mmCIF file of C-alpha atoms in Angstrom:
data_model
loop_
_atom_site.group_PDB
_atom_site.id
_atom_site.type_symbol
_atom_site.label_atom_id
_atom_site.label_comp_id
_atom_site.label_asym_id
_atom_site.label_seq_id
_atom_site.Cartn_x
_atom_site.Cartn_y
_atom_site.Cartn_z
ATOM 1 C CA UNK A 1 17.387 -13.495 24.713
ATOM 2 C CA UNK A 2 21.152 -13.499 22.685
ATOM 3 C CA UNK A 3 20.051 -12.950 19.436
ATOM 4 C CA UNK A 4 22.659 -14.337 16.547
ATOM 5 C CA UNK A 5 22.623 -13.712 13.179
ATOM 6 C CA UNK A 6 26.018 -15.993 11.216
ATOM 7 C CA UNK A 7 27.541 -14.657 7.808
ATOM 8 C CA UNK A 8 28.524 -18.336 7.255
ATOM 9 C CA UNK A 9 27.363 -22.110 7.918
ATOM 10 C CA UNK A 10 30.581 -22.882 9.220
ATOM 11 C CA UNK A 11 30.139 -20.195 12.073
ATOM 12 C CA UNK A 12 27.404 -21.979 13.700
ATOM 13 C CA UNK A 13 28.966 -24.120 15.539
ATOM 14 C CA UNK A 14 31.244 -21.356 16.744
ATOM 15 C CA UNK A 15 28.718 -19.202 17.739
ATOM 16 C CA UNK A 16 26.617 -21.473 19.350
ATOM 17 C CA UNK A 17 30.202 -22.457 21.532
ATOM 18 C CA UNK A 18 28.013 -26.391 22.825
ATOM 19 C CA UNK A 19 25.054 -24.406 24.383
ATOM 20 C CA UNK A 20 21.460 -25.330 24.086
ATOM 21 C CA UNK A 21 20.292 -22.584 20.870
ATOM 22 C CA UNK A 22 16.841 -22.182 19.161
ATOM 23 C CA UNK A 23 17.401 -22.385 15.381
ATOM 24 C CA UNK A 24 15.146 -18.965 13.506
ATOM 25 C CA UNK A 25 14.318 -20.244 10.299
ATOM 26 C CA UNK A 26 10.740 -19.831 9.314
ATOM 27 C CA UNK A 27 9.916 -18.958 12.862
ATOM 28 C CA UNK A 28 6.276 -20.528 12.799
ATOM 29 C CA UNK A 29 7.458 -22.808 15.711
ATOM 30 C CA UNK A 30 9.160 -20.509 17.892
ATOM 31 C CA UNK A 31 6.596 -17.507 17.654
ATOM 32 C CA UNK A 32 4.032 -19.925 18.826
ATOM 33 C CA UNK A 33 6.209 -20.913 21.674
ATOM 34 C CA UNK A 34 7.282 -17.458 22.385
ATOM 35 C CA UNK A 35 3.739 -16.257 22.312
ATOM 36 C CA UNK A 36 2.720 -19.077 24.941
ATOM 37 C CA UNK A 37 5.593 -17.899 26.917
ATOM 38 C CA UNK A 38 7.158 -21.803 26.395
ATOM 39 C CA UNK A 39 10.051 -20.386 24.666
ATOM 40 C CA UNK A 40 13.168 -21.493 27.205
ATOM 41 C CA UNK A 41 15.714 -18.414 28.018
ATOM 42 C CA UNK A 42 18.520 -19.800 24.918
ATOM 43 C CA UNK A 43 20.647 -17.998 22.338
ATOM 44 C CA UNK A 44 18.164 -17.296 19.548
ATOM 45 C CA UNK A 45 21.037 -18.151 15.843
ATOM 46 C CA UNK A 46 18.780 -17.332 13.109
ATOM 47 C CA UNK A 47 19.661 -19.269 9.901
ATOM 48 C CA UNK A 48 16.953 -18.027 7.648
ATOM 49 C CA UNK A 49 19.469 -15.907 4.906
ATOM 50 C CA UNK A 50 21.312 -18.425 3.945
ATOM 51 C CA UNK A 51 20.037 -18.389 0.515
ATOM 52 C CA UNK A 52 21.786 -22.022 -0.904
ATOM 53 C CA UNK A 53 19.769 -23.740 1.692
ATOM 54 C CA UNK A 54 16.707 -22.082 0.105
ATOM 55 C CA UNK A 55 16.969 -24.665 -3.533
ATOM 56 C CA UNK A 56 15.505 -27.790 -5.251
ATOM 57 C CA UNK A 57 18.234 -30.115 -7.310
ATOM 58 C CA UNK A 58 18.073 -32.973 -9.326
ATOM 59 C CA UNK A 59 20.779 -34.504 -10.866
ATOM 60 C CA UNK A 60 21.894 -37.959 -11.179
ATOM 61 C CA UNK A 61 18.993 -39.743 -9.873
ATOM 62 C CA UNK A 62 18.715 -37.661 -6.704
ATOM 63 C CA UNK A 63 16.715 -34.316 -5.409
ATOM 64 C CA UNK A 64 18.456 -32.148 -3.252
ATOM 65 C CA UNK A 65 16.137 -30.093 -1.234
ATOM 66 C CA UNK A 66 17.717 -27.286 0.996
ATOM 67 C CA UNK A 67 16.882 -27.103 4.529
ATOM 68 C CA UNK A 68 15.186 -23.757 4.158
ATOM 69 C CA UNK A 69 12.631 -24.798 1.282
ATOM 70 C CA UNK A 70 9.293 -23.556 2.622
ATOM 71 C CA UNK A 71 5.800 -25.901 2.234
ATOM 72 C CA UNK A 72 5.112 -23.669 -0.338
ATOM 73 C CA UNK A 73 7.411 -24.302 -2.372
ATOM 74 C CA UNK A 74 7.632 -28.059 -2.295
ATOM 75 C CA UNK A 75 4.176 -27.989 -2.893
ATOM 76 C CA UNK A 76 4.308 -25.949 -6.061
ATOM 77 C CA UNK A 77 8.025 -27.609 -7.517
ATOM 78 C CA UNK A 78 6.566 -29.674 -10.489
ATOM 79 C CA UNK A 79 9.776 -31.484 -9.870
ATOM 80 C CA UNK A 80 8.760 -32.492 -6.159
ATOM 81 C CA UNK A 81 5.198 -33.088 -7.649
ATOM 82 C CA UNK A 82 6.271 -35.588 -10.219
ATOM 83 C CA UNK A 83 9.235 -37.153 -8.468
ATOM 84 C CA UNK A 84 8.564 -37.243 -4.624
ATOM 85 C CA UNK A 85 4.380 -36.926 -4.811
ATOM 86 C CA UNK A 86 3.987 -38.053 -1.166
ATOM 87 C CA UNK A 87 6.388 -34.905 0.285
ATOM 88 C CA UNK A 88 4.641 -32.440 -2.240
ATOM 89 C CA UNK A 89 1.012 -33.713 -0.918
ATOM 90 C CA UNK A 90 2.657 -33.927 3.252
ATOM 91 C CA UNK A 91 3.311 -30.058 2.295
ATOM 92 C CA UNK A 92 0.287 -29.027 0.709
ATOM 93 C CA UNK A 93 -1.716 -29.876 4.236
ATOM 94 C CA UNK A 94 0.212 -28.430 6.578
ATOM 95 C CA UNK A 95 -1.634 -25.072 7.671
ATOM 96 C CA UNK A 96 -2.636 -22.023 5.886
ATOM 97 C CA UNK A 97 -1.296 -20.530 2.809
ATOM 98 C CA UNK A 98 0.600 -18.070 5.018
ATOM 99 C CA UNK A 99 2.357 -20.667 7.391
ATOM 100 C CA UNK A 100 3.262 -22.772 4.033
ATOM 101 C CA UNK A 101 5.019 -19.512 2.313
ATOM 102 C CA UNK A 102 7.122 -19.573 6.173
ATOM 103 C CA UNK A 103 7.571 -23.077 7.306
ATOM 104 C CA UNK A 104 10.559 -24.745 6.178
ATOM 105 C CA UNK A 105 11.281 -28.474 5.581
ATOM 106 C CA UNK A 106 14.255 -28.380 8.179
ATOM 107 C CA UNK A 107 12.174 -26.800 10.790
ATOM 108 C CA UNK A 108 9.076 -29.340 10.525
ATOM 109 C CA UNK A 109 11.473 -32.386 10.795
ATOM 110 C CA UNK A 110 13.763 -30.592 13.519
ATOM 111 C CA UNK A 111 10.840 -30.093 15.686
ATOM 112 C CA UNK A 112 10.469 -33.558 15.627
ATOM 113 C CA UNK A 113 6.724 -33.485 16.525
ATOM 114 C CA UNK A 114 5.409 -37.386 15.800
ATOM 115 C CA UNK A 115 2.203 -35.358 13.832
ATOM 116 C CA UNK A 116 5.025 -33.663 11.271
ATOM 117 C CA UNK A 117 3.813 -34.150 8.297
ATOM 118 C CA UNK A 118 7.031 -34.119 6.300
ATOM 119 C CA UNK A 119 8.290 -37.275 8.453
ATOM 120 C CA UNK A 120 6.420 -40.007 7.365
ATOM 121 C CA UNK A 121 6.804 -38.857 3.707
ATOM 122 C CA UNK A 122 10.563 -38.554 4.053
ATOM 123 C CA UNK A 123 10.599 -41.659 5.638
ATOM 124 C CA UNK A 124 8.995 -43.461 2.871
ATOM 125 C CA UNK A 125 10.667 -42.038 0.135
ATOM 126 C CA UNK A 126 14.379 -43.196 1.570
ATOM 127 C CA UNK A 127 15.289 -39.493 2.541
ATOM 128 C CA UNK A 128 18.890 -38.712 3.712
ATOM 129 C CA UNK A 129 19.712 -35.360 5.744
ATOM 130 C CA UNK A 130 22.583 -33.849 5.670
ATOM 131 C CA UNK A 131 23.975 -32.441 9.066
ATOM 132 C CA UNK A 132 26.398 -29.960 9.559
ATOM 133 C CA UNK A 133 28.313 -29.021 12.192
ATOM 134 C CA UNK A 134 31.130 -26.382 11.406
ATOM 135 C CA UNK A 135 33.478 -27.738 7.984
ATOM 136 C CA UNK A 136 31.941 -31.718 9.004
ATOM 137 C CA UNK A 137 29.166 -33.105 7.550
ATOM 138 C CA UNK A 138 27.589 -36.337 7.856
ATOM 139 C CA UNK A 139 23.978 -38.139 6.800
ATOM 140 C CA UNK A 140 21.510 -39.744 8.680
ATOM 141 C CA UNK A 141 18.625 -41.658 7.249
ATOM 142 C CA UNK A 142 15.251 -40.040 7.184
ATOM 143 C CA UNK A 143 13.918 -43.276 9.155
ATOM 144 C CA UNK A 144 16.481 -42.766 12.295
ATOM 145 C CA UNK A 145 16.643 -38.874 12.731
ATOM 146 C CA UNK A 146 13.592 -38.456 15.028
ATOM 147 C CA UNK A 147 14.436 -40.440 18.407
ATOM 148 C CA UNK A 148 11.166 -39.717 20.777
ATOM 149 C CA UNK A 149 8.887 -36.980 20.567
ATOM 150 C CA UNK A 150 10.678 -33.358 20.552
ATOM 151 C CA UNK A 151 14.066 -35.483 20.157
ATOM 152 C CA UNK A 152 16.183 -36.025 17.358
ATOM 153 C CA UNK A 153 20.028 -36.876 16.599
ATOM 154 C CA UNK A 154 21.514 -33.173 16.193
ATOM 155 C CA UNK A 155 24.296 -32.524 17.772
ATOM 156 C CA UNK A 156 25.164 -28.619 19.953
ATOM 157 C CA UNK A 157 26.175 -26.570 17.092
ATOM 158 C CA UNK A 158 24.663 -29.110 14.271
ATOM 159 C CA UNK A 159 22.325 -28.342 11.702
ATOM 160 C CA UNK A 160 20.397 -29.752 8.989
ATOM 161 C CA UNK A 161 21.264 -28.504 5.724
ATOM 162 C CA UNK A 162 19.890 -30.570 2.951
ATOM 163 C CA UNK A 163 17.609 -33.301 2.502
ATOM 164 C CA UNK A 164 18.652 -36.242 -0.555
ATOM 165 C CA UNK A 165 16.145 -38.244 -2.427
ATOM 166 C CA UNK A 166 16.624 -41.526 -4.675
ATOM 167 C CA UNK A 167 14.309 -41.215 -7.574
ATOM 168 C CA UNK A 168 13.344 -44.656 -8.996
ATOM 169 C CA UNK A 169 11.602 -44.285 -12.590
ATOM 170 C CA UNK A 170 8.318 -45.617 -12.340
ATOM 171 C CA UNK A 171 7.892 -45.865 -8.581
ATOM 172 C CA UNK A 172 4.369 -44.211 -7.186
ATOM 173 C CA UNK A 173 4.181 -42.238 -3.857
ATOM 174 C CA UNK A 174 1.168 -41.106 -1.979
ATOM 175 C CA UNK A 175 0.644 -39.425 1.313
ATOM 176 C CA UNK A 176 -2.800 -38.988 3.047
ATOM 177 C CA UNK A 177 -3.770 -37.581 6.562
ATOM 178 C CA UNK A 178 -6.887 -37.502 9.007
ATOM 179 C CA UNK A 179 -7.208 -34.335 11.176
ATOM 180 C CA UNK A 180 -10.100 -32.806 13.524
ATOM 181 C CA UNK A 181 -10.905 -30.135 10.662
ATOM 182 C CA UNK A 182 -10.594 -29.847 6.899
ATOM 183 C CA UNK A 183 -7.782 -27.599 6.817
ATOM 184 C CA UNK A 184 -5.286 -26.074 9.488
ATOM 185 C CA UNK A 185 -5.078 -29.165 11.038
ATOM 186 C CA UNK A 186 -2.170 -31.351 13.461
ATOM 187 C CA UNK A 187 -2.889 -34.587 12.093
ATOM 188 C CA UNK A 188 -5.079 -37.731 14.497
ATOM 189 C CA UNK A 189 -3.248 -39.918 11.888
ATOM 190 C CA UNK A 190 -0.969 -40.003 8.791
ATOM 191 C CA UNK A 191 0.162 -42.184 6.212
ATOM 192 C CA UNK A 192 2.688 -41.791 3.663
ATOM 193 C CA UNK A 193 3.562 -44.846 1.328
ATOM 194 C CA UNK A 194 5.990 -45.335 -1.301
ATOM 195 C CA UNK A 195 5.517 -48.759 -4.228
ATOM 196 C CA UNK A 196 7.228 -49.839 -7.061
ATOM 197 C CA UNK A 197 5.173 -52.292 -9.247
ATOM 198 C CA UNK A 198 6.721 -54.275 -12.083
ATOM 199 C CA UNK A 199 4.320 -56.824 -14.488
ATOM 200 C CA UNK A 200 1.695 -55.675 -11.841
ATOM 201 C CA UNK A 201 3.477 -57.078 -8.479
ATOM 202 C CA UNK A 202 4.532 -55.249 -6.279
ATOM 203 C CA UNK A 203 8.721 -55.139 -6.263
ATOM 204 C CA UNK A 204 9.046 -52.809 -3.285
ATOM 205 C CA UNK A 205 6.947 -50.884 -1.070
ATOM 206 C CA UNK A 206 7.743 -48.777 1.995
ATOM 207 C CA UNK A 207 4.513 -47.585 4.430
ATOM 208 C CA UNK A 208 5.027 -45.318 7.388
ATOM 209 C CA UNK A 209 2.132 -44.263 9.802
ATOM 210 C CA UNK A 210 2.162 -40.508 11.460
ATOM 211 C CA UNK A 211 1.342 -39.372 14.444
ATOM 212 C CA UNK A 212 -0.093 -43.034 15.996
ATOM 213 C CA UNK A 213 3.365 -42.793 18.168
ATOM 214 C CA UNK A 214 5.752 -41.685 20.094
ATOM 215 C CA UNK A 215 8.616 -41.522 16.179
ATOM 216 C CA UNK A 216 7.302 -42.344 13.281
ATOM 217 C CA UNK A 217 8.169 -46.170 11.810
ATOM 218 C CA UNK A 218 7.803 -47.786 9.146
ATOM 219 C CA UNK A 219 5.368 -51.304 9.042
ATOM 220 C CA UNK A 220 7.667 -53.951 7.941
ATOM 221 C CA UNK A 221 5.230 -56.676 8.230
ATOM 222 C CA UNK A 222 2.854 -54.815 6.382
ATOM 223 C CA UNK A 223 5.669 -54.225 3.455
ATOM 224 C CA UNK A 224 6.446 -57.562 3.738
ATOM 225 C CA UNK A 225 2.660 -59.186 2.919
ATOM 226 C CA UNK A 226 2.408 -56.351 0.227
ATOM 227 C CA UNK A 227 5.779 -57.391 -1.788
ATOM 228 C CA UNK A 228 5.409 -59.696 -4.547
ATOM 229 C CA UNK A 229 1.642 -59.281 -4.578
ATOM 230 C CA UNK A 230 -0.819 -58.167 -7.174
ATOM 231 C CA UNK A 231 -2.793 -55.042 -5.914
ATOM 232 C CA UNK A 232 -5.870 -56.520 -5.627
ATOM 233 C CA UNK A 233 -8.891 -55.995 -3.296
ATOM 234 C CA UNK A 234 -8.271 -58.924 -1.450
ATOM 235 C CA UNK A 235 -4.832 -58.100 -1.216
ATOM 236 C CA UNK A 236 -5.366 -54.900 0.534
ATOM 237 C CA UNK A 237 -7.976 -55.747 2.492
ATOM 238 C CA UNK A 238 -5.295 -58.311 4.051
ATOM 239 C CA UNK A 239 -2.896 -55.213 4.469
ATOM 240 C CA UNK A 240 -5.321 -52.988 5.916
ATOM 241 C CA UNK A 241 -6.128 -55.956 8.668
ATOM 242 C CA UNK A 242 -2.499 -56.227 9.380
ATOM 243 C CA UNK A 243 -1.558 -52.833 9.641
ATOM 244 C CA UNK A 244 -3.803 -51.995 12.103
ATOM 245 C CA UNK A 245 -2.393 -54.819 14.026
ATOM 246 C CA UNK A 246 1.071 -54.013 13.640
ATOM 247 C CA UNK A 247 0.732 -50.740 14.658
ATOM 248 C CA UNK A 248 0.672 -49.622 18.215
ATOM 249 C CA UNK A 249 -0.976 -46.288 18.507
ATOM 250 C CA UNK A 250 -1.294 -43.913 21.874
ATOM 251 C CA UNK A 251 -4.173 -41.860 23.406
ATOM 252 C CA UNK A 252 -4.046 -38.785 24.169
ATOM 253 C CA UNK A 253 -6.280 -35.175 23.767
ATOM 254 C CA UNK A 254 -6.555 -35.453 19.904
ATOM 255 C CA UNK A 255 -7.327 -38.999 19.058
ATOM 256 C CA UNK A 256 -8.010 -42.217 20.676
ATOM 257 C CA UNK A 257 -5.653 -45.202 19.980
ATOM 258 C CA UNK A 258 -8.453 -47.870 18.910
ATOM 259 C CA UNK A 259 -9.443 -44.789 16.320
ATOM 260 C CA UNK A 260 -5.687 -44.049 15.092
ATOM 261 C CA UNK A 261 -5.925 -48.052 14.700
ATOM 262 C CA UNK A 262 -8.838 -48.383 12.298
ATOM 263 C CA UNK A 263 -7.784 -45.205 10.566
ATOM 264 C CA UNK A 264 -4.356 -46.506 9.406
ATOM 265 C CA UNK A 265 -5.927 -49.134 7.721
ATOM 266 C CA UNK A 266 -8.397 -46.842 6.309
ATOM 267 C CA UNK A 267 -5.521 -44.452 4.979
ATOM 268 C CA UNK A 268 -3.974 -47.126 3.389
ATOM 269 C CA UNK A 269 -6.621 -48.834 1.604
ATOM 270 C CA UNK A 270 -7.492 -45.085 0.393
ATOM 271 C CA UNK A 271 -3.691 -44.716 -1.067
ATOM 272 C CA UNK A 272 -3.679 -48.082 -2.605
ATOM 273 C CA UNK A 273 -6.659 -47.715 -4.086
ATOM 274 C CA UNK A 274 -6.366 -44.212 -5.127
ATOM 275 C CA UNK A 275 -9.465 -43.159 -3.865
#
């Protein structure tokens, strides 16, 4: 296997002259694959020391999170914490301690795995990424980058580089997942959820379900019933009925569907309430 390593961003899309490449940032993807002997014969380009993809931002309303933040640290940034709660609580369940101080934010997203944690908390909190290919850059929304399992919008050559998050004063965020264990999980079922609530209604809301499908999506008839309510029991009651008929979950070895069904509406009622 060509192994690649670039002085500069720009180079990538140089070096990697339109072929198919595997990206080396934290590497807990690709050592699994390569240990299963899945890893495809490609040019190996490893990004992982470029150190100004490696910071958290926030200035004028926005965090900027570089593509090589690990779990760790987005779990740990009291700025992430306070601002973005839902991607600091996706981060904190995602493996062990040692897979969290490796895994990166661009590499759980770029995977593209339905189960990523990161996505449906992105998704919810109106992430952009930033994607570079050579001098061009452009953004994509959080909520369009992942296309079908293992598929995404990158273009040969293209990278992620940054991740941009609107921070609303006031606005809550919660994410919550369901796996076969208590820790070192893939999630059965995820649920991240960002609200704003003025005079106790609800102005906006955003909910996104992970890992019930083939891309994660967010539950606009759900949002919809919730907006301009009171947060009530009765209320989400309603919203856990209708999410679980809005969704439409698959089968396969870790879950069944009628069980990824029930549990959205579980999840949800558990993040509205709190509890």
């Amino acid at each position: 296997m060509e192994y690649i390593r670039p002085e500069k961003i720009e180079d990538i899309s140089r070096l990697s002259d339109g072929r198919e490449t595997w990206y080396l940032a934290g590497g807990t993807d690709i050592m699994v694959m390569r240990k299963e002997r899945e890893l495809q014969e490609r040019p190996l380009i490893d990004i992982s020391g470029f150190s100004e993809l490696k910071e958290i931002r926030q200035s004028n309303g926005v965090i900027e999170i570089g593509a090589l933040v690990t779990m760790s640290q987005l779990e740990s940034s009291p700025v992430i914490r306070e601002r973005a709660a839902a991607l600091a609580q996706a981060a904190s369940e995602m493996g062990s301690p040692l897979i969290r101080n490796l895994a990166t934010i661009g590499g759980n997203i770029a995977n593209s795995n339905p189960a990523g944690d990161t996505i449906p908390a992105l998704t919810v909190l109106d992430a952009e990424l930033v994607l570079r290919r050579g001098t061009r850059e452009r953004e994509v929304p959080a909520d369009g980058f992942c296309t079908a399992p293992g598929c995404n919008v990158l273009e040969p050559g293209e990278i992620i580089t940054a991740f941009r998050i609107p921070v609303l004063e006031g606005s809550r965020s919660s994410f919550m997942k369901i796996g076969p264990r208590g820790a070192l999980s893939v999630s059965k079922v995820s649920l991240g959820a960002w609200w704003f609530v003025s005079e106790r209604k609800i102005v906006d809301i955003r909910i996104a379900p992970g890992a019930v499908g083939p891309r994660c999506q967010r539950v606009s008839r759900t949002e919809k019933l919730l907006k301009g309510s009171v947060l009530d029991p009765a209320v989400i009651e309603k919203a856990a009925e209708k999410i679980q008929i809005e969704v439409s979950p698959i089968d396969d070895y870790r879950s069944s569907a009628d069980y990824r069904r029930a549990m959205t509406g579980v999840l949800l009622k558990r993040i509205l309430t709190g509890r």
